[in-house]
CSV table of C-alpha atoms in Angstrom, one decimal:
chain,number,residue,atom,x,y,z
D,1,UNK,CA,0.0,0.0,0.0
D,2,UNK,CA,2.8,2.4,0.8
D,3,UNK,CA,4.4,1.8,-2.6
D,4,UNK,CA,1.0,2.5,-4.3
D,5,UNK,CA,0.6,5.6,-2.3
D,6,UNK,CA,4.1,6.8,-3.2
D,7,UNK,CA,3.4,6.0,-6.9
D,8,UNK,CA,0.2,7.9,-6.8
D,9,UNK,CA,1.9,11.0,-5.4
D,10,UNK,CA,4.9,10.9,-7.8
D,11,UNK,CA,3.2,12.8,-10.7
D,12,UNK,CA,2.4,15.7,-8.4
D,13,UNK,CA,6.1,16.5,-7.7
D,14,UNK,CA,6.7,18.4,-11.0
D,15,UNK,CA,3.7,20.6,-10.3
D,16,UNK,CA,5.1,21.5,-6.9
D,17,UNK,CA,8.6,22.3,-8.3
D,18,UNK,CA,7.2,24.5,-11.1
D,19,UNK,CA,5.9,27.3,-8.8
D,20,UNK,CA,9.2,27.1,-6.8
D,21,UNK,CA,11.2,27.7,-10.0
D,22,UNK,CA,8.9,30.5,-10.9
D,23,UNK,CA,9.3,32.2,-7.5
D,24,UNK,CA,13.1,31.7,-7.7
D,25,UNK,CA,13.1,33.3,-11.2
D,26,UNK,CA,11.1,36.3,-10.0
D,27,UNK,CA,13.4,36.7,-7.0
D,28,UNK,CA,16.5,36.7,-9.2
D,29,UNK,CA,14.8,39.3,-11.5
D,30,UNK,CA,14.2,41.6,-8.5
D,31,UNK,CA,17.8,41.1,-7.3
D,32,UNK,CA,19.0,42.0,-10.8
D,33,UNK,CA,16.9,45.2,-10.8
D,34,UNK,CA,18.1,46.2,-7.4
D,35,UNK,CA,21.8,45.6,-8.4
D,36,UNK,CA,21.2,47.6,-11.6
D,37,UNK,CA,19.7,50.6,-9.6
D,38,UNK,CA,22.6,50.5,-7.2
D,39,UNK,CA,25.2,50.5,-9.9
D,40,UNK,CA,23.3,53.3,-11.7
D,41,UNK,CA,23.2,55.3,-8.5
D,42,UNK,CA,27.0,54.9,-7.9
D,43,UNK,CA,27.8,55.9,-11.5
D,44,UNK,CA,25.6,59.0,-11.2
D,45,UNK,CA,27.1,59.9,-7.8
D,46,UNK,CA,30.7,59.8,-9.1
D,47,UNK,CA,29.6,62.1,-11.9
D,48,UNK,CA,30.0,59.9,-15.1
D,49,UNK,CA,29.5,62.4,-17.9
D,50,UNK,CA,26.7,64.2,-16.1
D,51,UNK,CA,24.7,60.9,-15.9
D,52,UNK,CA,21.4,61.5,-14.1
D,53,UNK,CA,20.6,59.3,-11.1
D,54,UNK,CA,17.4,57.2,-10.6
D,55,UNK,CA,15.7,59.8,-8.4
D,56,UNK,CA,16.3,62.6,-11.0
D,57,UNK,CA,14.9,60.4,-13.8
D,58,UNK,CA,12.0,59.4,-11.6
D,59,UNK,CA,11.3,63.1,-11.0
D,60,UNK,CA,11.4,63.9,-14.7
D,61,UNK,CA,9.1,60.9,-15.4
D,62,UNK,CA,6.6,62.3,-12.9
D,63,UNK,CA,6.7,65.7,-14.7
D,64,UNK,CA,6.1,64.1,-18.1
D,65,UNK,CA,3.3,61.9,-16.6
D,66,UNK,CA,1.6,64.9,-14.9
D,67,UNK,CA,1.4,67.0,-18.1
D,68,UNK,CA,0.3,64.1,-20.2
D,69,UNK,CA,3.4,64.1,-22.5
D,70,UNK,CA,4.6,60.6,-21.6
D,71,UNK,CA,1.2,59.0,-22.1
D,72,UNK,CA,0.7,60.7,-25.4
D,73,UNK,CA,4.2,59.8,-26.7
D,74,UNK,CA,3.8,56.2,-25.4
D,75,UNK,CA,0.5,55.7,-27.1
D,76,UNK,CA,1.8,57.1,-30.4
D,77,UNK,CA,4.8,54.8,-30.3
D,78,UNK,CA,2.8,51.8,-29.2
D,79,UNK,CA,0.3,52.4,-32.0
D,80,UNK,CA,3.1,52.5,-34.6
D,81,UNK,CA,4.9,49.4,-33.3
D,82,UNK,CA,1.7,47.4,-33.0
D,83,UNK,CA,0.5,48.2,-36.5
D,84,UNK,CA,3.9,47.5,-38.0
D,85,UNK,CA,4.5,44.4,-36.0
D,86,UNK,CA,1.0,42.9,-36.6
D,87,UNK,CA,1.2,43.6,-40.4
D,88,UNK,CA,4.7,42.2,-40.6
D,89,UNK,CA,3.7,39.0,-38.7
D,90,UNK,CA,0.5,38.5,-40.6
D,91,UNK,CA,2.4,38.6,-43.9
D,92,UNK,CA,5.5,36.7,-42.6
D,93,UNK,CA,3.6,33.6,-41.4
D,94,UNK,CA,2.0,32.7,-44.8
D,95,UNK,CA,5.1,33.6,-46.8
D,96,UNK,CA,7.2,31.5,-44.5
D,97,UNK,CA,4.8,28.6,-44.8
D,98,UNK,CA,4.8,28.9,-48.6
D,99,UNK,CA,8.6,28.9,-48.7
D,100,UNK,CA,8.9,26.0,-46.4
D,101,UNK,CA,6.2,23.8,-47.9
D,102,UNK,CA,6.5,24.5,-51.6
D,103,UNK,CA,9.9,24.3,-53.3
D,104,UNK,CA,8.8,26.5,-56.2
D,105,UNK,CA,7.7,29.3,-53.8
D,106,UNK,CA,11.0,28.9,-51.9
D,107,UNK,CA,13.0,29.3,-55.1
D,108,UNK,CA,11.1,32.4,-56.1
D,109,UNK,CA,10.9,34.2,-52.7
D,110,UNK,CA,14.0,33.2,-50.8
D,111,UNK,CA,16.4,35.4,-52.9
D,112,UNK,CA,14.4,38.5,-52.1
D,113,UNK,CA,14.0,37.6,-48.4
D,114,UNK,CA,17.7,36.9,-48.0
D,115,UNK,CA,18.6,40.0,-50.0
D,116,UNK,CA,16.5,42.4,-47.9
D,117,UNK,CA,17.7,40.7,-44.7
D,118,UNK,CA,21.2,42.1,-45.4
D,119,UNK,CA,19.8,45.6,-45.7
D,120,UNK,CA,19.1,47.3,-42.3
D,121,UNK,CA,15.6,48.6,-42.2
D,122,UNK,CA,17.0,52.0,-41.2
D,123,UNK,CA,18.7,52.2,-44.6
D,124,UNK,CA,15.2,52.1,-46.2
D,125,UNK,CA,14.2,55.4,-44.5
D,126,UNK,CA,15.4,57.7,-47.3
D,127,UNK,CA,13.6,55.6,-49.9
D,128,UNK,CA,10.4,55.4,-47.8
D,129,UNK,CA,10.3,59.2,-47.4
D,130,UNK,CA,10.7,59.7,-51.1
D,131,UNK,CA,8.1,57.2,-52.1
D,132,UNK,CA,5.6,57.5,-49.2
D,133,UNK,CA,6.0,61.1,-47.9
D,134,UNK,CA,6.4,62.1,-44.3
D,135,UNK,CA,3.2,60.9,-42.8
D,136,UNK,CA,2.5,57.8,-40.7
D,137,UNK,CA,2.9,55.4,-43.6
D,138,UNK,CA,6.7,55.4,-43.9
D,139,UNK,CA,7.1,55.1,-40.1
D,140,UNK,CA,4.9,52.1,-40.0
D,141,UNK,CA,6.5,50.6,-43.1
D,142,UNK,CA,10.0,50.7,-41.7
D,143,UNK,CA,8.8,48.9,-38.5
D,144,UNK,CA,6.8,46.5,-40.6
D,145,UNK,CA,9.8,45.6,-42.6
D,146,UNK,CA,11.9,44.9,-39.5
D,147,UNK,CA,9.2,42.6,-38.0
D,148,UNK,CA,8.5,40.8,-41.3
D,149,UNK,CA,12.1,39.9,-42.0
D,150,UNK,CA,12.6,38.5,-38.5
D,151,UNK,CA,9.4,36.5,-38.5
D,152,UNK,CA,9.5,35.1,-42.0
D,153,UNK,CA,12.8,33.3,-41.6
D,154,UNK,CA,11.8,31.7,-38.3
D,155,UNK,CA,8.5,30.5,-39.9
D,156,UNK,CA,10.3,29.1,-42.9
D,157,UNK,CA,12.9,27.4,-40.7
D,158,UNK,CA,10.1,25.9,-38.6
D,159,UNK,CA,8.4,24.3,-41.6
D,160,UNK,CA,11.7,23.0,-43.0
D,161,UNK,CA,12.7,21.5,-39.6
D,162,UNK,CA,9.5,19.5,-39.1
D,163,UNK,CA,10.5,15.9,-38.4
D,164,UNK,CA,10.1,14.0,-41.7
D,165,UNK,CA,9.2,10.8,-39.7
D,166,UNK,CA,6.0,12.5,-38.6
D,167,UNK,CA,5.1,13.5,-42.2
D,168,UNK,CA,5.9,10.1,-43.5
D,169,UNK,CA,3.9,8.4,-40.8
D,170,UNK,CA,0.9,10.6,-41.6
D,171,UNK,CA,1.2,9.7,-45.3
D,172,UNK,CA,1.3,6.0,-44.5
D,173,UNK,CA,-1.9,6.4,-42.5
D,174,UNK,CA,-3.5,7.9,-45.6
D,175,UNK,CA,-3.5,11.6,-44.6
D,176,UNK,CA,-3.8,14.1,-47.5
D,177,UNK,CA,-1.3,17.0,-48.0
D,178,UNK,CA,-3.8,19.4,-46.6
D,179,UNK,CA,-4.3,17.3,-43.4
D,180,UNK,CA,-0.6,16.8,-43.0
D,181,UNK,CA,0.0,20.6,-43.3
D,182,UNK,CA,-2.8,21.5,-40.8
D,183,UNK,CA,-2.3,18.7,-38.3
D,184,UNK,CA,1.4,18.1,-38.4
D,185,UNK,CA,3.4,21.0,-40.0
D,186,UNK,CA,1.5,23.9,-38.4
D,187,UNK,CA,1.6,22.6,-34.8
D,188,UNK,CA,5.3,21.5,-35.1
D,189,UNK,CA,6.4,24.8,-36.5
D,190,UNK,CA,4.4,26.9,-34.0
D,191,UNK,CA,7.3,27.2,-31.5
D,192,UNK,CA,9.5,28.6,-34.3
D,193,UNK,CA,6.8,31.1,-35.4
D,194,UNK,CA,6.4,32.4,-31.8
D,195,UNK,CA,10.1,32.8,-31.3
D,196,UNK,CA,10.2,34.6,-34.6
D,197,UNK,CA,7.4,36.9,-33.4
D,198,UNK,CA,9.4,37.7,-30.3
D,199,UNK,CA,12.5,38.5,-32.3
D,200,UNK,CA,10.3,40.5,-34.7
D,201,UNK,CA,8.8,42.5,-31.8
D,202,UNK,CA,12.3,43.3,-30.6
D,203,UNK,CA,13.3,44.5,-34.1
D,204,UNK,CA,10.1,46.6,-34.3
D,205,UNK,CA,10.9,48.4,-31.0
D,206,UNK,CA,14.6,48.7,-32.0
D,207,UNK,CA,13.5,50.4,-35.3
D,208,UNK,CA,11.0,52.8,-33.6
D,209,UNK,CA,13.4,55.6,-32.7
D,210,UNK,CA,14.8,55.8,-36.2
D,211,UNK,CA,11.3,55.5,-37.7
D,212,UNK,CA,10.2,58.5,-35.7
D,213,UNK,CA,12.9,60.6,-37.3
D,214,UNK,CA,10.5,60.9,-40.2
D,215,UNK,CA,8.8,64.2,-39.3
D,216,UNK,CA,7.2,62.9,-36.2
D,217,UNK,CA,5.4,65.3,-33.8
D,218,UNK,CA,4.9,62.8,-31.0
D,219,UNK,CA,6.3,59.5,-29.8
D,220,UNK,CA,9.0,58.3,-27.4
D,221,UNK,CA,11.7,58.3,-30.1
D,222,UNK,CA,10.7,61.8,-31.2
D,223,UNK,CA,10.8,63.0,-27.6
D,224,UNK,CA,14.3,61.5,-27.1
D,225,UNK,CA,15.6,63.2,-30.2
D,226,UNK,CA,14.2,66.5,-29.1
D,227,UNK,CA,15.8,66.0,-25.6
D,228,UNK,CA,19.1,65.3,-27.3
D,229,UNK,CA,19.2,68.8,-28.8
D,230,UNK,CA,19.0,70.3,-25.3
D,231,UNK,CA,21.2,67.8,-23.6
D,232,UNK,CA,18.2,66.7,-21.5
D,233,UNK,CA,19.5,63.3,-20.4
D,234,UNK,CA,16.7,62.7,-17.9
D,235,UNK,CA,14.1,62.8,-20.6
D,236,UNK,CA,16.2,60.5,-22.8
D,237,UNK,CA,16.4,58.1,-19.9
D,238,UNK,CA,12.6,58.3,-19.4
D,239,UNK,CA,12.1,57.4,-23.0
D,240,UNK,CA,14.6,54.6,-22.9
D,241,UNK,CA,12.9,53.1,-19.8
D,242,UNK,CA,9.4,53.5,-21.3
D,243,UNK,CA,10.4,51.7,-24.5
D,244,UNK,CA,12.1,49.0,-22.5
D,245,UNK,CA,9.1,48.5,-20.2
D,246,UNK,CA,6.5,48.4,-23.0
D,247,UNK,CA,8.7,46.1,-25.0
D,248,UNK,CA,9.2,43.8,-22.0
D,249,UNK,CA,5.5,43.7,-21.3
D,250,UNK,CA,4.6,42.8,-24.9
D,251,UNK,CA,7.4,40.1,-24.9
D,252,UNK,CA,6.0,38.6,-21.7
D,253,UNK,CA,2.6,38.4,-23.4
D,254,UNK,CA,4.1,36.6,-26.3
D,255,UNK,CA,6.0,34.3,-24.0
D,256,UNK,CA,2.7,33.5,-22.2
D,257,UNK,CA,1.0,32.7,-25.5
D,258,UNK,CA,4.0,30.5,-26.5
D,259,UNK,CA,3.6,28.5,-23.3
D,260,UNK,CA,-0.1,28.1,-23.8
D,261,UNK,CA,0.2,27.1,-27.4
D,262,UNK,CA,3.2,24.7,-27.0
D,263,UNK,CA,2.3,23.1,-23.7
D,264,UNK,CA,2.6,19.7,-25.4
D,265,UNK,CA,6.3,20.2,-25.7
D,266,UNK,CA,8.7,18.7,-23.2
D,267,UNK,CA,10.3,21.5,-21.1
D,268,UNK,CA,13.5,21.5,-19.2
């Protein structure tokens, strides 16, 4: 009876360890944040190139929040990133599937994808301004391009790396190409797609500041560029932190979606 009881309790052990690992990770994150703040404070105290300290930056953030500037800029930048990222991902996923599943599509599309991957999205800005003007379209387009190029390669690689044994087994069981694609290829490549989306999201935020060089009147990148002209380092730090926090929150949401959609995978 004792052995049966022990066997019955064995499956519950991983469930108890998972929250423990999660709490440990959160604790380590908090320790890292505290260490970063301490190092930042020390560097500001010794006067490294006029570096503002955390309290000074917090005070500036309070001013920008109180007059509504930070919220307006954050919403403008968030809108541009979301639109560019979503459009880039929505196009990258089907293009990646086509390239990975059909050799003809791969031969036709891969040269263009690989070619544009070697060109930084920021280098497209002059061309975007000439062709699209100075409105919102070129800003979103540059962000879209950064997200698309990151996501399409991951999707393509996910389809190519699907275990051929699974595909062959499905064929032996009489599954059609459509069924194999929907029931085998899509689920197996989902982790690659979500990783590509996370990389694409980082690229979108990384391109934001340069995109807002295009005659922007609001946005975190625009505000940082204006602060640069007046050597307002506190405002620059507020913009950097706001971009980092927004990007981190969006990345955590994608990571949560990844865990929900790929919970069938074995995790370490």
